[in-house]
CSV table of C-alpha atoms in Angstrom, one decimal:
chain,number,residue,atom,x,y,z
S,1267,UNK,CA,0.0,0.0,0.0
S,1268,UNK,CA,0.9,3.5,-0.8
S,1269,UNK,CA,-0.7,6.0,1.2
S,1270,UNK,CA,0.5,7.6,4.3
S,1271,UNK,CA,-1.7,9.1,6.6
S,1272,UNK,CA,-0.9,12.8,7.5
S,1273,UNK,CA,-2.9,14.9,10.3
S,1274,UNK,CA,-4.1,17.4,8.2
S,1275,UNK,CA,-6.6,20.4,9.6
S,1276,UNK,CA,-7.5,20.6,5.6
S,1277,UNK,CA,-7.4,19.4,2.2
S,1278,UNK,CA,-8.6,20.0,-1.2
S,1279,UNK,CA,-7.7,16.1,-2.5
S,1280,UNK,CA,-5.6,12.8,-1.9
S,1281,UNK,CA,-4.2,10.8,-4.5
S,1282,UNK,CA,-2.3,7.8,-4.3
S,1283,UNK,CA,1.2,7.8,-6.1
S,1284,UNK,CA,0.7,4.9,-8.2
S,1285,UNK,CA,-2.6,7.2,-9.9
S,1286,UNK,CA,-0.3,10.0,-10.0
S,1287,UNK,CA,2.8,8.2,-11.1
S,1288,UNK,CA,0.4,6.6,-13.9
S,1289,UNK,CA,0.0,9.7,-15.3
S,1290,UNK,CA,3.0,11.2,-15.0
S,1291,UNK,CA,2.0,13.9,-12.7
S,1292,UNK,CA,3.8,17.2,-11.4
S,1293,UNK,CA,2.0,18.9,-8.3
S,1294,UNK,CA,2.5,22.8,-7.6
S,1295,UNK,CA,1.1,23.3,-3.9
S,1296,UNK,CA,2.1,27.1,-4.3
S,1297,UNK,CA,-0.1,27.5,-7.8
S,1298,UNK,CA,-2.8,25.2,-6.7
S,1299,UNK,CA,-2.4,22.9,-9.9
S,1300,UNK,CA,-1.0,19.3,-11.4
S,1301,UNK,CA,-0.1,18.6,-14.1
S,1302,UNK,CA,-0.8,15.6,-15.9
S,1303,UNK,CA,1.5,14.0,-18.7
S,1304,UNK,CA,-0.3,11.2,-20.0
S,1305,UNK,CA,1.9,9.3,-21.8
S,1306,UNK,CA,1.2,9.5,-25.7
S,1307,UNK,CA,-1.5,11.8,-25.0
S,1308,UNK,CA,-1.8,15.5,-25.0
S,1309,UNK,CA,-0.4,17.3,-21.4
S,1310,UNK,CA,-2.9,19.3,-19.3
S,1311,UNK,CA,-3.2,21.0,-16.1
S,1312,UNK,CA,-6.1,20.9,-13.2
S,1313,UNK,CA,-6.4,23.7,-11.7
S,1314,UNK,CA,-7.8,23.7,-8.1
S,1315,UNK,CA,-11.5,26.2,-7.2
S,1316,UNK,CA,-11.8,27.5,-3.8
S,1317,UNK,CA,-15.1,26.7,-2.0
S,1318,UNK,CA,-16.5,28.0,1.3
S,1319,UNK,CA,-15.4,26.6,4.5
S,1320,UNK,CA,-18.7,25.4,5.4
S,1321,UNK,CA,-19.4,23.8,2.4
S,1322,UNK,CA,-16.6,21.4,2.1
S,1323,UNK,CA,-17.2,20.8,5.7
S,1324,UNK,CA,-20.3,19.4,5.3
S,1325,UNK,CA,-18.9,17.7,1.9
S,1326,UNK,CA,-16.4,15.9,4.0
S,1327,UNK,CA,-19.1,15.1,7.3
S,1328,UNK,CA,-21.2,13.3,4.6
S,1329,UNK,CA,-18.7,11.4,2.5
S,1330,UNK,CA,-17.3,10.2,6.0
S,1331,UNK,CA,-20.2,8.6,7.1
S,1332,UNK,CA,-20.9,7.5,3.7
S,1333,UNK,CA,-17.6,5.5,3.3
S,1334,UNK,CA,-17.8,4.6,7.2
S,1335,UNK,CA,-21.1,2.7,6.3
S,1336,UNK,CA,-18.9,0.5,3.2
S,1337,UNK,CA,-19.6,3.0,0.4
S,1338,UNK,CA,-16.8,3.6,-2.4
S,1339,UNK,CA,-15.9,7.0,-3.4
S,1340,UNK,CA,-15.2,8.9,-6.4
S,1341,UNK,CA,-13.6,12.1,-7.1
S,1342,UNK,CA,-14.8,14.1,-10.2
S,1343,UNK,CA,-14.2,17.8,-11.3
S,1344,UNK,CA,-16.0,19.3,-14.2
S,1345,UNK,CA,-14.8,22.9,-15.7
S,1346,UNK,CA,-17.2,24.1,-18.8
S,1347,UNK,CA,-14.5,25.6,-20.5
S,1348,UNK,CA,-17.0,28.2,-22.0
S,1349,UNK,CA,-17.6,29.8,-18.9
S,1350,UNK,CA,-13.9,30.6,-17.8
């Protein structure tokens, strides 16, 4: 196994090295981004949103109790590229 657990008072995502070594990834704390180099496929970045305290709170209460009771979970980010 991987992952190492870290006390952390926040977070915005985990991701386990062999998903990030898969893909070839470079993390930038300072920028809020990572880059993924997928390999034969075209490089792109993710950039990371802010959210409100409270919501990503509740987020996290729910998703606990929800994985607590055998639930798998899934992260997913859509951007509409339109809008930015």
């Amino acid at each position: 196994m991987d992952l190492v657990v870290i006390k952390l008072q926040d977070y915005d995502v985990v991701l386990r090295m062999d998903f990030l070594g898969k893909y070839n990834a470079k993390n930038d704390c300072r920028k809020r981004y990572v880059i993924f180099s997928p390999y034969g496929e075209e490089e792109f970045k993710f950039y990371g949103q802010s959210r409100s305290s409270a919501t990503r709170l509740v987020s996290a209460m729910k998703a606990w109790k929800m994985l607590a009771n055998g639930c798998q979970g899934y992260l997913a980010n859509m951007v509409d590229k339109d809008q930015e």
